[in-house]
PDB file of C-alpha atoms in Angstrom:
ATOM      1  CA  MET A   1     170.545 -79.213  46.907  1.00 46.00           C
ATOM      2  CA  ALA A   2     171.312 -78.239  50.577  1.00 47.00           C
ATOM      3  CA  ARG A   3     170.001 -77.036  53.244  1.00 47.00           C
ATOM      4  CA  THR A   4     169.376 -73.461  54.274  1.00 43.00           C
ATOM      5  CA  PRO A   5     171.715 -73.083  57.763  1.00 47.00           C
ATOM      6  CA  ALA A   6     169.127 -72.739  60.794  1.00 48.00           C
ATOM      7  CA  GLY A   7     166.958 -69.363  61.507  1.00 66.00           C
ATOM      8  CA  THR A   8     164.189 -68.095  62.244  1.00 91.00           C
ATOM      9  CA  ALA A   9     161.758 -70.480  59.853  1.00 93.00           C
ATOM     10  CA  ARG A  10     160.648 -67.298  58.124  1.00 95.00           C
ATOM     11  CA  ASP A  11     163.975 -66.632  57.327  1.00 95.00           C
ATOM     12  CA  ARG A  12     164.648 -69.883  56.394  1.00 95.00           C
ATOM     13  CA  ILE A  13     162.115 -70.168  53.768  1.00 97.00           C
ATOM     14  CA  LEU A  14     162.878 -66.461  52.402  1.00 96.00           C
ATOM     15  CA  GLU A  15     166.321 -67.743  51.408  1.00 96.00           C
ATOM     16  CA  THR A  16     165.388 -70.631  50.382  1.00 97.00           C
ATOM     17  CA  ALA A  17     163.355 -69.134  48.625  1.00 97.00           C
ATOM     18  CA  PHE A  18     165.703 -66.052  47.269  1.00 96.00           C
ATOM     19  CA  ARG A  19     168.474 -68.945  46.177  1.00 96.00           C
ATOM     20  CA  LEU A  20     165.852 -70.966  44.092  1.00 97.00           C
ATOM     21  CA  PHE A  21     163.760 -68.359  43.036  1.00 97.00           C
ATOM     22  CA  TYR A  22     167.088 -66.445  41.476  1.00 95.00           C
ATOM     23  CA  ALA A  23     168.681 -69.684  39.804  1.00 95.00           C
ATOM     24  CA  TYR A  24     164.979 -71.295  38.033  1.00 96.00           C
ATOM     25  CA  GLY A  25     162.793 -68.399  38.661  1.00 95.00           C
ATOM     26  CA  PRO A  26     159.712 -67.988  40.845  1.00 95.00           C
ATOM     27  CA  ARG A  27     157.459 -69.574  38.532  1.00 94.00           C
ATOM     28  CA  GLY A  28     160.041 -73.070  37.945  1.00 94.00           C
ATOM     29  CA  VAL A  29     159.798 -73.537  41.926  1.00 97.00           C
ATOM     30  CA  GLY A  30     157.110 -74.935  42.870  1.00 95.00           C
ATOM     31  CA  VAL A  31     155.822 -74.416  47.428  1.00 96.00           C
ATOM     32  CA  ASP A  32     157.030 -77.915  47.322  1.00 96.00           C
ATOM     33  CA  THR A  33     160.138 -77.863  47.044  1.00 97.00           C
ATOM     34  CA  VAL A  34     160.514 -74.157  49.205  1.00 97.00           C
ATOM     35  CA  ILE A  35     159.024 -76.641  51.250  1.00 97.00           C
ATOM     36  CA  ALA A  36     161.387 -79.658  51.561  1.00 96.00           C
ATOM     37  CA  GLU A  37     164.965 -77.490  50.911  1.00 96.00           C
ATOM     38  CA  SER A  38     164.205 -75.049  53.883  1.00 95.00           C
ATOM     39  CA  GLY A  39     162.881 -77.946  55.904  1.00 94.00           C
ATOM     40  CA  VAL A  40     159.519 -76.453  57.592  1.00 95.00           C
ATOM     41  CA  ALA A  41     156.180 -77.550  57.591  1.00 95.00           C
ATOM     42  CA  LYS A  42     153.617 -76.747  54.989  1.00 96.00           C
ATOM     43  CA  ALA A  43     151.556 -74.710  56.935  1.00 96.00           C
ATOM     44  CA  THR A  44     154.440 -72.849  58.497  1.00 95.00           C
ATOM     45  CA  LEU A  45     155.382 -71.807  54.724  1.00 96.00           C
ATOM     46  CA  TYR A  46     151.753 -70.543  54.763  1.00 96.00           C
ATOM     47  CA  LYS A  47     151.443 -69.259  57.883  1.00 95.00           C
ATOM     48  CA  HIS A  48     154.265 -66.624  56.751  1.00 96.00           C
ATOM     49  CA  PHE A  49     153.293 -66.617  53.370  1.00 96.00           C
ATOM     50  CA  PRO A  50     149.699 -67.024  52.760  1.00 97.00           C
ATOM     51  CA  ARG A  51     149.939 -67.049  48.566  1.00 96.00           C
ATOM     52  CA  LYS A  52     152.794 -67.852  46.739  1.00 96.00           C
ATOM     53  CA  ASP A  53     152.977 -64.697  46.122  1.00 96.00           C
ATOM     54  CA  ASP A  54     153.124 -63.324  49.056  1.00 97.00           C
ATOM     55  CA  LEU A  55     156.355 -65.086  48.892  1.00 97.00           C
ATOM     56  CA  VAL A  56     157.314 -63.645  45.334  1.00 97.00           C
ATOM     57  CA  LEU A  57     156.980 -60.328  46.823  1.00 98.00           C
ATOM     58  CA  ALA A  58     158.922 -60.301  49.977  1.00 97.00           C
ATOM     59  CA  TYR A  59     161.652 -62.284  47.474  1.00 97.00           C
ATOM     60  CA  LEU A  60     161.849 -59.174  45.188  1.00 98.00           C
ATOM     61  CA  ASP A  61     161.919 -56.804  48.533  1.00 97.00           C
ATOM     62  CA  LYS A  62     164.998 -58.897  49.595  1.00 96.00           C
ATOM     63  CA  VAL A  63     166.692 -58.240  46.455  1.00 96.00           C
ATOM     64  CA  ASP A  64     165.505 -54.551  46.083  1.00 97.00           C
ATOM     65  CA  LEU A  65     167.579 -54.124  49.140  1.00 96.00           C
ATOM     66  CA  ALA A  66     170.684 -55.691  47.932  1.00 94.00           C
ATOM     67  CA  TRP A  67     170.713 -53.826  44.821  1.00 96.00           C
ATOM     68  CA  SER A  68     169.566 -50.993  45.682  1.00 96.00           C
ATOM     69  CA  GLY A  69     172.320 -50.736  48.135  1.00 96.00           C
ATOM     70  CA  ALA A  70     174.703 -52.077  45.701  1.00 96.00           C
ATOM     71  CA  LEU A  71     174.219 -49.401  43.594  1.00 97.00           C
ATOM     72  CA  ARG A  72     174.082 -46.471  46.490  1.00 98.00           C
ATOM     73  CA  ASP A  73     177.408 -47.700  47.633  1.00 97.00           C
ATOM     74  CA  ALA A  74     179.072 -48.209  44.047  1.00 97.00           C
ATOM     75  CA  ALA A  75     177.845 -44.167  43.822  1.00 98.00           C
ATOM     76  CA  ARG A  76     178.847 -43.338  47.343  1.00 98.00           C
ATOM     77  CA  GLU A  77     182.578 -45.207  46.987  1.00 98.00           C
ATOM     78  CA  ALA A  78     183.079 -42.444  44.010  1.00 97.00           C
ATOM     79  CA  GLY A  79     182.905 -39.583  46.208  1.00 97.00           C
ATOM     80  CA  ASP A  80     181.217 -37.044  46.953  1.00 97.00           C
ATOM     81  CA  ASP A  81     180.738 -35.769  42.902  1.00 97.00           C
ATOM     82  CA  PRO A  82     176.878 -37.015  41.505  1.00 97.00           C
ATOM     83  CA  ARG A  83     179.258 -36.454  37.989  1.00 96.00           C
ATOM     84  CA  ALA A  84     180.776 -39.318  39.741  1.00 97.00           C
ATOM     85  CA  GLN A  85     178.902 -41.250  41.694  1.00 98.00           C
ATOM     86  CA  LEU A  86     176.693 -41.343  38.206  1.00 98.00           C
ATOM     87  CA  VAL A  87     179.264 -43.123  36.783  1.00 97.00           C
ATOM     88  CA  GLY A  88     180.185 -45.105  39.959  1.00 97.00           C
ATOM     89  CA  MET A  89     177.225 -46.243  40.108  1.00 97.00           C
ATOM     90  CA  PHE A  90     178.120 -48.506  37.262  1.00 96.00           C
ATOM     91  CA  ASP A  91     180.775 -50.554  39.505  1.00 95.00           C
ATOM     92  CA  ALA A  92     177.848 -52.415  41.032  1.00 95.00           C
ATOM     93  CA  LEU A  93     176.772 -54.002  37.541  1.00 93.00           C
ATOM     94  CA  GLY A  94     180.399 -55.093  37.388  1.00 88.00           C
ATOM     95  CA  GLY A  95     180.160 -56.660  40.443  1.00 87.00           C
ATOM     96  CA  ALA A  96     176.512 -58.344  40.022  1.00 88.00           C
ATOM     97  CA  CYS A  97     178.208 -59.304  36.583  1.00 84.00           C
ATOM     98  CA  ARG A  98     181.166 -61.368  37.938  1.00 82.00           C
ATOM     99  CA  ARG A  99     178.939 -62.733  40.955  1.00 81.00           C
ATOM    100  CA  GLU A 100     179.387 -66.991  40.916  1.00 83.00           C
ATOM    101  CA  GLY A 101     175.696 -68.320  40.006  1.00 84.00           C
ATOM    102  CA  TYR A 102     174.808 -65.294  38.370  1.00 89.00           C
ATOM    103  CA  HIS A 103     171.502 -64.974  36.033  1.00 90.00           C
ATOM    104  CA  GLY A 104     170.848 -61.497  35.480  1.00 90.00           C
ATOM    105  CA  CYS A 105     168.323 -59.538  36.980  1.00 93.00           C
ATOM    106  CA  ALA A 106     165.549 -60.962  39.446  1.00 95.00           C
ATOM    107  CA  PHE A 107     162.837 -58.302  38.590  1.00 95.00           C
ATOM    108  CA  ILE A 108     163.318 -58.333  34.913  1.00 94.00           C
ATOM    109  CA  ASN A 109     163.438 -62.066  34.746  1.00 94.00           C
ATOM    110  CA  THR A 110     160.677 -62.416  37.400  1.00 96.00           C
ATOM    111  CA  ALA A 111     158.209 -59.811  35.856  1.00 95.00           C
ATOM    112  CA  ALA A 112     159.221 -62.009  32.126  1.00 94.00           C
ATOM    113  CA  GLU A 113     157.240 -64.424  33.895  1.00 94.00           C
ATOM    114  CA  SER A 114     154.309 -62.162  35.411  1.00 94.00           C
ATOM    115  CA  PRO A 115     151.375 -61.370  34.203  1.00 94.00           C
ATOM    116  CA  ALA A 116     151.088 -57.687  34.000  1.00 94.00           C
ATOM    117  CA  GLY A 117     148.641 -56.072  36.458  1.00 93.00           C
ATOM    118  CA  SER A 118     149.609 -58.518  38.425  1.00 96.00           C
ATOM    119  CA  PRO A 119     150.946 -57.348  42.283  1.00 97.00           C
ATOM    120  CA  VAL A 120     154.832 -59.007  41.145  1.00 97.00           C
ATOM    121  CA  HIS A 121     154.945 -57.701  38.154  1.00 97.00           C
ATOM    122  CA  ALA A 122     153.331 -53.976  40.015  1.00 97.00           C
ATOM    123  CA  ARG A 123     156.442 -54.540  42.432  1.00 97.00           C
ATOM    124  CA  THR A 124     159.516 -55.190  39.690  1.00 97.00           C
ATOM    125  CA  VAL A 125     157.824 -51.624  38.253  1.00 97.00           C
ATOM    126  CA  ALA A 126     157.968 -50.501  41.749  1.00 97.00           C
ATOM    127  CA  HIS A 127     161.857 -50.762  41.432  1.00 97.00           C
ATOM    128  CA  LYS A 128     162.844 -50.195  38.480  1.00 97.00           C
ATOM    129  CA  ASN A 129     161.267 -46.273  38.956  1.00 98.00           C
ATOM    130  CA  ALA A 130     162.829 -46.109  42.408  1.00 98.00           C
ATOM    131  CA  VAL A 131     166.046 -46.710  40.926  1.00 98.00           C
ATOM    132  CA  ARG A 132     165.253 -44.356  38.374  1.00 98.00           C
ATOM    133  CA  ALA A 133     164.209 -41.891  40.503  1.00 98.00           C
ATOM    134  CA  TRP A 134     167.101 -41.951  42.355  1.00 98.00           C
ATOM    135  CA  VAL A 135     169.363 -41.617  39.328  1.00 98.00           C
ATOM    136  CA  THR A 136     167.092 -38.748  38.381  1.00 98.00           C
ATOM    137  CA  ASP A 137     168.160 -37.243  41.310  1.00 98.00           C
ATOM    138  CA  LEU A 138     171.495 -37.533  40.646  1.00 98.00           C
ATOM    139  CA  ALA A 139     171.378 -36.253  37.751  1.00 98.00           C
ATOM    140  CA  ARG A 140     169.444 -33.096  38.603  1.00 97.00           C
ATOM    141  CA  GLN A 141     172.353 -32.794  41.524  1.00 97.00           C
ATOM    142  CA  ALA A 142     175.546 -33.219  38.794  1.00 96.00           C
ATOM    143  CA  GLY A 143     173.035 -29.885  36.687  1.00 96.00           C
ATOM    144  CA  ALA A 144     171.718 -32.012  33.984  1.00 96.00           C
ATOM    145  CA  ALA A 145     169.262 -30.252  31.743  1.00 95.00           C
ATOM    146  CA  GLU A 146     167.154 -32.869  30.784  1.00 97.00           C
ATOM    147  CA  PRO A 147     167.873 -35.000  34.254  1.00 98.00           C
ATOM    148  CA  GLU A 148     164.708 -37.581  33.871  1.00 98.00           C
ATOM    149  CA  LEU A 149     166.047 -37.979  30.027  1.00 98.00           C
ATOM    150  CA  LEU A 150     169.803 -38.407  31.308  1.00 98.00           C
ATOM    151  CA  ALA A 151     168.502 -41.202  33.796  1.00 98.00           C
ATOM    152  CA  ARG A 152     166.121 -43.082  31.450  1.00 98.00           C
ATOM    153  CA  GLN A 153     169.399 -43.732  29.963  1.00 98.00           C
ATOM    154  CA  LEU A 154     171.567 -44.630  32.452  1.00 98.00           C
ATOM    155  CA  THR A 155     169.284 -46.906  33.759  1.00 98.00           C
ATOM    156  CA  LEU A 156     168.408 -48.848  30.366  1.00 97.00           C
ATOM    157  CA  LEU A 157     171.811 -48.780  29.828  1.00 96.00           C
ATOM    158  CA  LEU A 158     172.254 -50.608  33.491  1.00 96.00           C
ATOM    159  CA  ASP A 159     169.259 -53.119  32.171  1.00 95.00           C
ATOM    160  CA  GLY A 160     170.774 -53.651  29.029  1.00 94.00           C
ATOM    161  CA  GLY A 161     174.562 -54.552  31.263  1.00 93.00           C
ATOM    162  CA  LEU A 162     172.331 -56.637  33.344  1.00 93.00           C
ATOM    163  CA  ALA A 163     170.702 -58.905  30.746  1.00 92.00           C
ATOM    164  CA  GLY A 164     174.514 -58.942  28.159  1.00 90.00           C
ATOM    165  CA  GLY A 165     175.955 -60.103  31.770  1.00 86.00           C
ATOM    166  CA  VAL A 166     173.989 -63.205  31.471  1.00 83.00           C
ATOM    167  CA  LEU A 167     173.769 -63.171  28.066  1.00 84.00           C
ATOM    168  CA  ASP A 168     177.663 -62.965  26.965  1.00 80.00           C
ATOM    169  CA  GLY A 169     178.461 -64.333  30.255  1.00 75.00           C
ATOM    170  CA  ASP A 170     181.484 -61.919  29.967  1.00 78.00           C
ATOM    171  CA  PRO A 171     182.356 -59.507  33.351  1.00 75.00           C
ATOM    172  CA  ALA A 172     184.227 -57.253  29.728  1.00 87.00           C
ATOM    173  CA  VAL A 173     180.239 -56.137  29.259  1.00 90.00           C
ATOM    174  CA  ALA A 174     180.100 -54.275  32.680  1.00 91.00           C
ATOM    175  CA  ASP A 175     183.274 -51.914  31.385  1.00 92.00           C
ATOM    176  CA  ALA A 176     181.680 -51.230  28.216  1.00 94.00           C
ATOM    177  CA  ALA A 177     178.458 -49.930  29.938  1.00 95.00           C
ATOM    178  CA  LYS A 178     180.536 -48.257  32.427  1.00 95.00           C
ATOM    179  CA  ARG A 179     182.142 -46.692  29.497  1.00 96.00           C
ATOM    180  CA  SER A 180     179.030 -46.355  27.842  1.00 97.00           C
ATOM    181  CA  ALA A 181     177.602 -44.203  30.972  1.00 97.00           C
ATOM    182  CA  HIS A 182     180.422 -41.811  30.878  1.00 95.00           C
ATOM    183  CA  ALA A 183     180.364 -41.104  27.251  1.00 96.00           C
ATOM    184  CA  LEU A 184     176.138 -40.254  28.047  1.00 96.00           C
ATOM    185  CA  ILE A 185     177.270 -38.309  31.341  1.00 97.00           C
ATOM    186  CA  ASP A 186     179.593 -36.285  29.640  1.00 95.00           C
ATOM    187  CA  ALA A 187     177.253 -35.532  26.461  1.00 95.00           C
ATOM    188  CA  ALA A 188     174.164 -34.726  29.007  1.00 95.00           C
ATOM    189  CA  LEU A 189     176.247 -32.460  31.474  1.00 92.00           C
ATOM    190  CA  PRO A 190     178.031 -29.277  31.374  1.00 80.00           C
ATOM    191  CA  GLU A 191     181.633 -28.764  31.388  1.00 77.00           C
ATOM    192  CA  ARG A 192     183.386 -28.127  34.182  1.00 64.00           C
TER     193      ARG A 192
END
């Protein structure tokens, strides 16, 4: 495995954890592997991340910034109309599913290997709730009669697209999800 480029020790640790945790899951990667791959001393890792869960939470924060940013960027690129943004956010799914080394949703993957009620599991739930709240706000701005329901439907479709992209290994999953989102949005929003 390749070593992480130079940077602050904390950054090297986090970049290494990001790469390894995404590829193998947090449970599949030991702290000793992160130490060896990042080129830091054990004491340095524990200085920045006293528990492995602290490192996993930092990893999830990094994933959250990337994925939430990709969703928001894709929505913005669709224009100023909230209706178009609801459809446009699915372009982020297409980008994710086409990425080299794609392994699905880091939050779903991490939640599947974390005990319910643990801080790591709670962080995965918080991420999903934050995305749904953002989509609910877009649905409300677009004029949906039931914005919470539409947001739940669209985020389920996003999650299904993330899972389908890795299970099928076919980027067409993202296109199918976007077309399905368009149909849901048309059915939920008043005609113009």
